[in-house]
mmCIF file of N, CA and C in Angstrom:
data_model
loop_
_atom_site.group_PDB
_atom_site.id
_atom_site.type_symbol
_atom_site.label_atom_id
_atom_site.label_comp_id
_atom_site.label_asym_id
_atom_site.label_seq_id
_atom_site.Cartn_x
_atom_site.Cartn_y
_atom_site.Cartn_z
ATOM 1 N N MET A 1 115.286 80.965 114.038
ATOM 2 C CA MET A 1 114.106 80.255 113.613
ATOM 3 C C MET A 1 112.870 80.923 114.206
ATOM 4 N N SER A 2 111.784 80.770 113.508
ATOM 5 C CA SER A 2 110.554 81.433 113.913
ATOM 6 C C SER A 2 109.368 80.512 113.682
ATOM 7 N N TYR A 3 108.280 80.861 114.342
ATOM 8 C CA TYR A 3 107.015 80.214 114.065
ATOM 9 C C TYR A 3 106.411 80.882 112.834
ATOM 10 N N LEU A 4 105.583 80.157 112.119
ATOM 11 C CA LEU A 4 104.996 80.651 110.877
ATOM 12 C C LEU A 4 104.258 81.967 111.090
ATOM 13 N N GLU A 5 103.487 82.086 112.160
ATOM 14 C CA GLU A 5 102.707 83.309 112.380
ATOM 15 C C GLU A 5 103.583 84.547 112.604
ATOM 16 N N GLU A 6 104.830 84.357 113.043
ATOM 17 C CA GLU A 6 105.740 85.484 113.230
ATOM 18 C C GLU A 6 106.218 86.047 111.885
ATOM 19 N N LEU A 7 106.248 85.217 110.856
ATOM 20 C CA LEU A 7 106.723 85.643 109.540
ATOM 21 C C LEU A 7 105.602 86.068 108.599
ATOM 22 N N LEU A 8 104.352 85.867 108.998
ATOM 23 C CA LEU A 8 103.233 86.183 108.111
ATOM 24 C C LEU A 8 103.168 87.647 107.686
ATOM 25 N N PRO A 9 103.476 88.638 108.551
ATOM 26 C CA PRO A 9 103.447 90.030 108.063
ATOM 27 C C PRO A 9 104.410 90.263 106.899
ATOM 28 N N GLU A 10 105.619 89.719 106.975
ATOM 29 C CA GLU A 10 106.577 89.865 105.883
ATOM 30 C C GLU A 10 106.127 89.060 104.661
ATOM 31 N N PHE A 11 105.545 87.895 104.899
ATOM 32 C CA PHE A 11 105.041 87.064 103.804
ATOM 33 C C PHE A 11 103.961 87.806 103.019
ATOM 34 N N ARG A 12 103.080 88.490 103.734
ATOM 35 C CA ARG A 12 102.018 89.258 103.080
ATOM 36 C C ARG A 12 102.575 90.400 102.246
ATOM 37 N N LYS A 13 103.761 90.903 102.627
ATOM 38 C CA LYS A 13 104.400 91.987 101.872
ATOM 39 C C LYS A 13 105.175 91.460 100.667
ATOM 40 N N GLY A 14 105.221 90.133 100.507
ATOM 41 C CA GLY A 14 105.886 89.555 99.345
ATOM 42 C C GLY A 14 107.154 88.769 99.639
ATOM 43 N N ALA A 15 107.536 88.645 100.911
ATOM 44 C CA ALA A 15 108.745 87.897 101.256
ATOM 45 C C ALA A 15 108.543 86.403 100.988
ATOM 46 N N LYS A 16 109.623 85.731 100.708
ATOM 47 C CA LYS A 16 109.616 84.285 100.521
ATOM 48 C C LYS A 16 109.977 83.648 101.855
ATOM 49 N N ILE A 17 109.302 82.553 102.203
ATOM 50 C CA ILE A 17 109.589 81.858 103.458
ATOM 51 C C ILE A 17 109.819 80.382 103.171
ATOM 52 N N ARG A 18 110.472 79.737 104.123
ATOM 53 C CA ARG A 18 110.776 78.316 103.965
ATOM 54 C C ARG A 18 110.999 77.706 105.334
ATOM 55 N N ARG A 19 111.003 76.387 105.387
ATOM 56 C CA ARG A 19 111.414 75.683 106.594
ATOM 57 C C ARG A 19 112.889 75.365 106.466
ATOM 58 N N LYS A 20 113.595 75.393 107.580
ATOM 59 C CA LYS A 20 115.033 75.156 107.570
ATOM 60 C C LYS A 20 115.380 73.788 106.983
ATOM 61 N N SER A 21 114.519 72.819 107.164
ATOM 62 C CA SER A 21 114.788 71.456 106.698
ATOM 63 C C SER A 21 114.585 71.279 105.191
ATOM 64 N N TRP A 22 114.026 72.289 104.508
ATOM 65 C CA TRP A 22 113.797 72.176 103.073
ATOM 66 C C TRP A 22 115.104 72.337 102.303
ATOM 67 N N VAL A 23 115.130 71.801 101.075
ATOM 68 C CA VAL A 23 116.267 71.971 100.174
ATOM 69 C C VAL A 23 116.476 73.468 99.939
ATOM 70 N N ASP A 24 117.733 73.881 99.780
ATOM 71 C CA ASP A 24 118.075 75.306 99.686
ATOM 72 C C ASP A 24 117.255 76.106 98.694
ATOM 73 N N CYS A 25 116.914 75.543 97.566
ATOM 74 C CA CYS A 25 116.213 76.319 96.540
ATOM 75 C C CYS A 25 114.696 76.319 96.733
ATOM 76 N N CYS A 26 114.170 75.632 97.735
ATOM 77 C CA CYS A 26 112.727 75.541 97.948
ATOM 78 C C CYS A 26 112.245 76.622 98.907
ATOM 79 N N TYR A 27 111.128 77.235 98.544
ATOM 80 C CA TYR A 27 110.506 78.264 99.371
ATOM 81 C C TYR A 27 109.055 78.419 98.922
ATOM 82 N N ILE A 28 108.278 79.169 99.680
ATOM 83 C CA ILE A 28 106.929 79.519 99.255
ATOM 84 C C ILE A 28 106.810 81.038 99.267
ATOM 85 N N ASP A 29 105.988 81.534 98.373
ATOM 86 C CA ASP A 29 105.659 82.948 98.348
ATOM 87 C C ASP A 29 104.171 83.062 98.031
ATOM 88 N N LYS A 30 103.698 84.279 97.870
ATOM 89 C CA LYS A 30 102.266 84.481 97.665
ATOM 90 C C LYS A 30 101.762 83.829 96.379
ATOM 91 N N LYS A 31 102.644 83.608 95.412
ATOM 92 C CA LYS A 31 102.256 83.015 94.140
ATOM 93 C C LYS A 31 102.284 81.492 94.177
ATOM 94 N N SER A 32 102.956 80.927 95.168
ATOM 95 C CA SER A 32 103.108 79.470 95.253
ATOM 96 C C SER A 32 101.835 78.830 95.769
ATOM 97 N N ILE A 33 101.624 77.638 95.319
ATOM 98 C CA ILE A 33 100.511 76.840 95.840
ATOM 99 C C ILE A 33 101.136 75.659 96.558
ATOM 100 N N ILE A 34 100.819 75.543 97.829
ATOM 101 C CA ILE A 34 101.400 74.469 98.634
ATOM 102 C C ILE A 34 100.359 73.990 99.635
ATOM 103 N N ASN A 35 100.366 72.717 99.917
ATOM 104 C CA ASN A 35 99.416 72.135 100.849
ATOM 105 C C ASN A 35 100.026 72.164 102.252
ATOM 106 N N LEU A 36 99.510 73.025 103.105
ATOM 107 C CA LEU A 36 100.007 73.118 104.487
ATOM 108 C C LEU A 36 98.972 72.602 105.479
ATOM 109 N N ASN A 37 98.286 71.527 105.101
ATOM 110 C CA ASN A 37 97.249 70.976 105.975
ATOM 111 C C ASN A 37 97.830 70.253 107.178
ATOM 112 N N ASN A 38 99.081 69.887 107.119
ATOM 113 C CA ASN A 38 99.710 69.121 108.181
ATOM 114 C C ASN A 38 99.897 70.011 109.420
ATOM 115 N N PRO A 39 99.239 69.688 110.543
ATOM 116 C CA PRO A 39 99.377 70.514 111.746
ATOM 117 C C PRO A 39 100.818 70.603 112.256
ATOM 118 N N GLU A 40 101.605 69.545 112.054
ATOM 119 C CA GLU A 40 102.998 69.573 112.493
ATOM 120 C C GLU A 40 103.798 70.612 111.693
ATOM 121 N N THR A 41 103.511 70.726 110.418
ATOM 122 C CA THR A 41 104.190 71.722 109.580
ATOM 123 C C THR A 41 103.810 73.126 110.012
ATOM 124 N N LEU A 42 102.540 73.360 110.249
ATOM 125 C CA LEU A 42 102.069 74.684 110.647
ATOM 126 C C LEU A 42 102.603 75.096 112.018
ATOM 127 N N ALA A 43 102.754 74.138 112.922
ATOM 128 C CA ALA A 43 103.190 74.448 114.287
ATOM 129 C C ALA A 43 104.707 74.433 114.448
ATOM 130 N N ALA A 44 105.430 74.087 113.405
ATOM 131 C CA ALA A 44 106.895 73.992 113.493
ATOM 132 C C ALA A 44 107.514 75.346 113.823
ATOM 133 N N ASP A 45 108.648 75.308 114.502
ATOM 134 C CA ASP A 45 109.331 76.554 114.886
ATOM 135 C C ASP A 45 110.602 76.780 114.063
ATOM 136 N N ASP A 46 110.706 76.107 112.910
ATOM 137 C CA ASP A 46 111.908 76.249 112.090
ATOM 138 C C ASP A 46 111.645 76.995 110.781
ATOM 139 N N TRP A 47 110.664 77.886 110.772
ATOM 140 C CA TRP A 47 110.389 78.712 109.609
ATOM 141 C C TRP A 47 111.373 79.860 109.568
ATOM 142 N N GLU A 48 111.750 80.286 108.361
ATOM 143 C CA GLU A 48 112.680 81.397 108.203
ATOM 144 C C GLU A 48 112.374 82.138 106.919
ATOM 145 N N LEU A 49 112.846 83.376 106.834
ATOM 146 C CA LEU A 49 112.737 84.120 105.596
ATOM 147 C C LEU A 49 113.748 83.547 104.618
ATOM 148 N N TYR A 50 113.312 83.301 103.394
ATOM 149 C CA TYR A 50 114.203 82.768 102.368
ATOM 150 C C TYR A 50 114.975 83.907 101.733
ATOM 151 N N GLN A 51 116.271 83.758 101.641
ATOM 152 C CA GLN A 51 117.103 84.754 100.992
ATOM 153 C C GLN A 51 117.911 84.082 99.889
ATOM 154 N N GLU A 52 117.796 84.624 98.689
ATOM 155 C CA GLU A 52 118.568 84.100 97.585
ATOM 156 C C GLU A 52 120.036 84.450 97.791
ATOM 157 N N HIS A 53 120.904 83.683 97.134
ATOM 158 C CA HIS A 53 122.333 83.929 97.253
ATOM 159 C C HIS A 53 122.662 85.336 96.778
ATOM 160 N N VAL A 54 123.418 86.058 97.570
ATOM 161 C CA VAL A 54 123.819 87.425 97.245
ATOM 162 C C VAL A 54 125.350 87.483 97.206
ATOM 163 N N ASP A 55 125.894 88.134 96.211
ATOM 164 C CA ASP A 55 127.339 88.328 96.103
ATOM 165 C C ASP A 55 127.717 89.528 96.974
ATOM 166 N N TRP A 56 128.016 89.263 98.257
ATOM 167 C CA TRP A 56 128.277 90.333 99.222
ATOM 168 C C TRP A 56 129.533 91.126 98.877
ATOM 169 N N ASP A 57 130.527 90.484 98.285
ATOM 170 C CA ASP A 57 131.734 91.214 97.877
ATOM 171 C C ASP A 57 131.404 92.281 96.842
ATOM 172 N N TYR A 58 130.540 91.944 95.898
ATOM 173 C CA TYR A 58 130.116 92.911 94.885
ATOM 174 C C TYR A 58 129.363 94.074 95.544
ATOM 175 N N ILE A 59 128.487 93.759 96.475
ATOM 176 C CA ILE A 59 127.690 94.778 97.172
ATOM 177 C C ILE A 59 128.610 95.742 97.926
ATOM 178 N N ILE A 60 129.614 95.207 98.613
ATOM 179 C CA ILE A 60 130.547 96.042 99.387
ATOM 180 C C ILE A 60 131.408 96.894 98.459
ATOM 181 N N LYS A 61 131.992 96.276 97.439
ATOM 182 C CA LYS A 61 132.895 97.002 96.522
ATOM 183 C C LYS A 61 132.191 98.125 95.778
ATOM 184 N N ASN A 62 130.926 97.919 95.403
ATOM 185 C CA ASN A 62 130.188 98.903 94.620
ATOM 186 C C ASN A 62 129.315 99.823 95.479
ATOM 187 N N LYS A 63 129.414 99.681 96.796
ATOM 188 C CA LYS A 63 128.687 100.532 97.744
ATOM 189 C C LYS A 63 127.197 100.615 97.415
ATOM 190 N N CYS A 64 126.611 99.452 97.187
ATOM 191 C CA CYS A 64 125.184 99.374 96.895
ATOM 192 C C CYS A 64 124.382 99.631 98.166
ATOM 193 N N LEU A 65 123.232 100.266 98.026
ATOM 194 C CA LEU A 65 122.365 100.501 99.180
ATOM 195 C C LEU A 65 121.728 99.191 99.617
ATOM 196 N N CYS A 66 121.619 99.026 100.934
ATOM 197 C CA CYS A 66 121.024 97.823 101.508
ATOM 198 C C CYS A 66 120.053 98.204 102.616
ATOM 199 N N TRP A 67 119.096 97.333 102.839
ATOM 200 C CA TRP A 67 118.202 97.452 103.987
ATOM 201 C C TRP A 67 118.794 96.641 105.126
ATOM 202 N N PHE A 68 118.843 97.210 106.323
ATOM 203 C CA PHE A 68 119.336 96.539 107.525
ATOM 204 C C PHE A 68 118.233 96.513 108.568
ATOM 205 N N TRP A 69 118.139 95.405 109.313
ATOM 206 C CA TRP A 69 117.166 95.332 110.400
ATOM 207 C C TRP A 69 117.529 94.208 111.359
ATOM 208 N N ASP A 70 117.029 94.359 112.597
ATOM 209 C CA ASP A 70 117.169 93.313 113.606
ATOM 210 C C ASP A 70 115.820 92.665 113.874
ATOM 211 N N GLY A 71 114.798 93.493 114.040
ATOM 212 C CA GLY A 71 113.440 92.994 114.218
ATOM 213 C C GLY A 71 112.777 92.842 112.867
ATOM 214 N N ILE A 72 111.524 92.451 112.856
ATOM 215 C CA ILE A 72 110.829 92.227 111.591
ATOM 216 C C ILE A 72 110.337 93.543 110.992
ATOM 217 N N ASN A 73 109.957 94.519 111.803
ATOM 218 C CA ASN A 73 109.313 95.710 111.258
ATOM 219 C C ASN A 73 110.211 96.918 111.033
ATOM 220 N N LYS A 74 111.270 97.107 111.777
ATOM 221 C CA LYS A 74 112.063 98.325 111.708
ATOM 222 C C LYS A 74 113.292 98.125 110.823
ATOM 223 N N LYS A 75 113.345 98.858 109.692
ATOM 224 C CA LYS A 75 114.461 98.747 108.760
ATOM 225 C C LYS A 75 115.079 100.118 108.525
ATOM 226 N N ILE A 76 116.386 100.142 108.259
ATOM 227 C CA ILE A 76 117.064 101.360 107.844
ATOM 228 C C ILE A 76 117.813 101.064 106.554
ATOM 229 N N ILE A 77 118.147 102.107 105.819
ATOM 230 C CA ILE A 77 118.887 101.921 104.582
ATOM 231 C C ILE A 77 120.268 102.558 104.737
ATOM 232 N N ASN A 78 121.297 101.852 104.268
ATOM 233 C CA ASN A 78 122.670 102.308 104.397
ATOM 234 C C ASN A 78 123.516 101.471 103.433
ATOM 235 N N THR A 79 124.822 101.657 103.450
ATOM 236 C CA THR A 79 125.701 100.824 102.633
ATOM 237 C C THR A 79 126.385 99.784 103.517
ATOM 238 N N LEU A 80 126.634 98.640 102.952
ATOM 239 C CA LEU A 80 127.291 97.540 103.651
ATOM 240 C C LEU A 80 128.802 97.726 103.584
ATOM 241 N N THR A 81 129.472 97.625 104.728
ATOM 242 C CA THR A 81 130.929 97.761 104.744
ATOM 243 C C THR A 81 131.633 96.475 105.122
ATOM 244 N N TRP A 82 130.912 95.523 105.724
ATOM 245 C CA TRP A 82 131.539 94.298 106.203
ATOM 246 C C TRP A 82 130.490 93.212 106.322
ATOM 247 N N PHE A 83 130.867 91.975 105.964
ATOM 248 C CA PHE A 83 129.986 90.817 106.107
ATOM 249 C C PHE A 83 130.824 89.609 106.481
ATOM 250 N N GLU A 84 130.389 88.885 107.490
ATOM 251 C CA GLU A 84 131.087 87.664 107.896
ATOM 252 C C GLU A 84 130.048 86.641 108.343
ATOM 253 N N LYS A 85 129.880 85.605 107.562
ATOM 254 C CA LYS A 85 128.913 84.557 107.861
ATOM 255 C C LYS A 85 129.281 83.852 109.167
ATOM 256 N N GLY A 86 128.275 83.476 109.944
ATOM 257 C CA GLY A 86 128.510 82.733 111.165
ATOM 258 C C GLY A 86 128.429 83.572 112.431
ATOM 259 N N TYR A 87 128.401 84.869 112.315
ATOM 260 C CA TYR A 87 128.273 85.743 113.478
ATOM 261 C C TYR A 87 126.795 85.998 113.776
ATOM 262 N N THR A 88 126.490 86.368 115.019
ATOM 263 C CA THR A 88 125.118 86.715 115.384
ATOM 264 C C THR A 88 124.681 87.962 114.633
ATOM 265 N N PHE A 89 125.576 88.922 114.501
ATOM 266 C CA PHE A 89 125.317 90.153 113.745
ATOM 267 C C PHE A 89 126.330 90.215 112.595
ATOM 268 N N PRO A 90 126.047 89.518 111.472
ATOM 269 C CA PRO A 90 127.051 89.376 110.414
ATOM 270 C C PRO A 90 127.199 90.562 109.465
ATOM 271 N N TYR A 91 126.283 91.541 109.531
ATOM 272 C CA TYR A 91 126.311 92.649 108.573
ATOM 273 C C TYR A 91 126.652 93.957 109.280
ATOM 274 N N GLN A 92 127.633 94.667 108.762
ATOM 275 C CA GLN A 92 128.014 95.953 109.347
ATOM 276 C C GLN A 92 127.768 97.047 108.320
ATOM 277 N N SER A 93 127.028 98.071 108.745
ATOM 278 C CA SER A 93 126.729 99.180 107.851
ATOM 279 C C SER A 93 127.769 100.278 108.009
ATOM 280 N N TYR A 94 127.737 101.236 107.096
ATOM 281 C CA TYR A 94 128.612 102.395 107.182
ATOM 282 C C TYR A 94 128.325 103.086 108.509
ATOM 283 N N GLY A 95 129.331 103.349 109.292
ATOM 284 C CA GLY A 95 129.176 103.921 110.624
ATOM 285 C C GLY A 95 129.463 102.896 111.714
ATOM 286 N N GLY A 96 129.642 101.628 111.334
ATOM 287 C CA GLY A 96 130.047 100.606 112.283
ATOM 288 C C GLY A 96 128.938 99.882 113.013
ATOM 289 N N VAL A 97 127.673 100.167 112.705
ATOM 290 C CA VAL A 97 126.558 99.493 113.372
ATOM 291 C C VAL A 97 126.371 98.116 112.736
ATOM 292 N N LYS A 98 126.197 97.084 113.589
ATOM 293 C CA LYS A 98 126.036 95.713 113.099
ATOM 294 C C LYS A 98 124.580 95.272 113.219
ATOM 295 N N TYR A 99 124.153 94.455 112.259
ATOM 296 C CA TYR A 99 122.765 93.998 112.186
ATOM 297 C C TYR A 99 122.701 92.498 111.939
ATOM 298 N N ARG A 100 121.557 91.918 112.281
ATOM 299 C CA ARG A 100 121.319 90.496 112.031
ATOM 300 C C ARG A 100 120.926 90.225 110.584
ATOM 301 N N ASN A 101 120.184 91.159 109.981
ATOM 302 C CA ASN A 101 119.632 90.936 108.649
ATOM 303 C C ASN A 101 120.002 92.064 107.699
ATOM 304 N N CYS A 102 120.154 91.697 106.435
ATOM 305 C CA CYS A 102 120.488 92.676 105.409
ATOM 306 C C CYS A 102 120.047 92.125 104.064
ATOM 307 N N HIS A 103 119.541 92.993 103.202
ATOM 308 C CA HIS A 103 119.359 92.611 101.804
ATOM 309 C C HIS A 103 119.516 93.845 100.940
ATOM 310 N N PRO A 104 120.081 93.678 99.750
ATOM 311 C CA PRO A 104 120.278 94.809 98.862
ATOM 312 C C PRO A 104 118.944 95.453 98.486
ATOM 313 N N ALA A 105 118.916 96.767 98.453
ATOM 314 C CA ALA A 105 117.701 97.496 98.078
ATOM 315 C C ALA A 105 117.480 97.364 96.578
ATOM 316 N N ARG A 106 116.225 97.145 96.198
ATOM 317 C CA ARG A 106 115.876 97.093 94.781
ATOM 318 C C ARG A 106 115.551 98.502 94.291
ATOM 319 N N ARG A 107 115.622 98.707 93.005
ATOM 320 C CA ARG A 107 115.352 100.026 92.421
ATOM 321 C C ARG A 107 113.957 100.528 92.753
ATOM 322 N N ASP A 108 112.992 99.625 92.822
ATOM 323 C CA ASP A 108 111.620 100.053 93.095
ATOM 324 C C ASP A 108 111.370 100.350 94.576
ATOM 325 N N GLU A 109 112.341 100.075 95.439
ATOM 326 C CA GLU A 109 112.199 100.342 96.866
ATOM 327 C C GLU A 109 112.783 101.686 97.292
ATOM 328 N N VAL A 110 113.574 102.313 96.421
ATOM 329 C CA VAL A 110 114.294 103.528 96.779
ATOM 330 C C VAL A 110 114.039 104.602 95.731
ATOM 331 N N SER A 111 113.806 105.831 96.189
ATOM 332 C CA SER A 111 113.656 106.968 95.269
ATOM 333 C C SER A 111 114.917 107.810 95.325
ATOM 334 N N PHE A 112 115.430 108.142 94.163
ATOM 335 C CA PHE A 112 116.612 108.993 94.078
ATOM 336 C C PHE A 112 116.196 110.351 93.533
ATOM 337 N N TYR A 113 116.772 111.395 94.090
ATOM 338 C CA TYR A 113 116.458 112.754 93.671
ATOM 339 C C TYR A 113 117.731 113.442 93.223
ATOM 340 N N GLU A 114 117.616 114.242 92.169
ATOM 341 C CA GLU A 114 118.761 114.994 91.691
ATOM 342 C C GLU A 114 118.907 116.275 92.497
ATOM 343 N N ASP A 115 120.154 116.677 92.734
ATOM 344 C CA ASP A 115 120.411 117.942 93.414
ATOM 345 C C ASP A 115 120.043 119.077 92.474
ATOM 346 N N ARG A 116 119.384 120.085 93.015
ATOM 347 C CA ARG A 116 119.058 121.271 92.237
ATOM 348 C C ARG A 116 119.825 122.437 92.821
ATOM 349 N N GLU A 117 120.322 123.276 91.949
ATOM 350 C CA GLU A 117 121.027 124.459 92.424
ATOM 351 C C GLU A 117 120.010 125.470 92.941
ATOM 352 N N SER A 118 120.400 126.222 93.948
ATOM 353 C CA SER A 118 119.514 127.244 94.516
ATOM 354 C C SER A 118 119.172 128.283 93.458
ATOM 355 N N GLU A 119 117.931 128.667 93.425
ATOM 356 C CA GLU A 119 117.511 129.663 92.444
ATOM 357 C C GLU A 119 117.632 131.058 92.980
#
């Protein structure tokens, strides 16, 4: 859980955020209009990044690229090899490194280059 101000940098980049006590499908993003005038809501420490349901088995089987990170700012890209809900570090990337956070990379986040033969 985090305070709202800790998640604001990611929110500004387009991430969805929510309070833990909200219904699973509820979140706010830059396009949402919500009244946050309540000081108790703003000062709450149960804010989190909202993550939509992901089919982790599909991601693992198809070796899809994912972003992994522990802190808010430092991310690496790799493939997911293992996922187990309930652990402190539930995501394991290729190479055996475990992380707290993971989400599949979108096409617009990654550039792919074709191999060229030496001339």
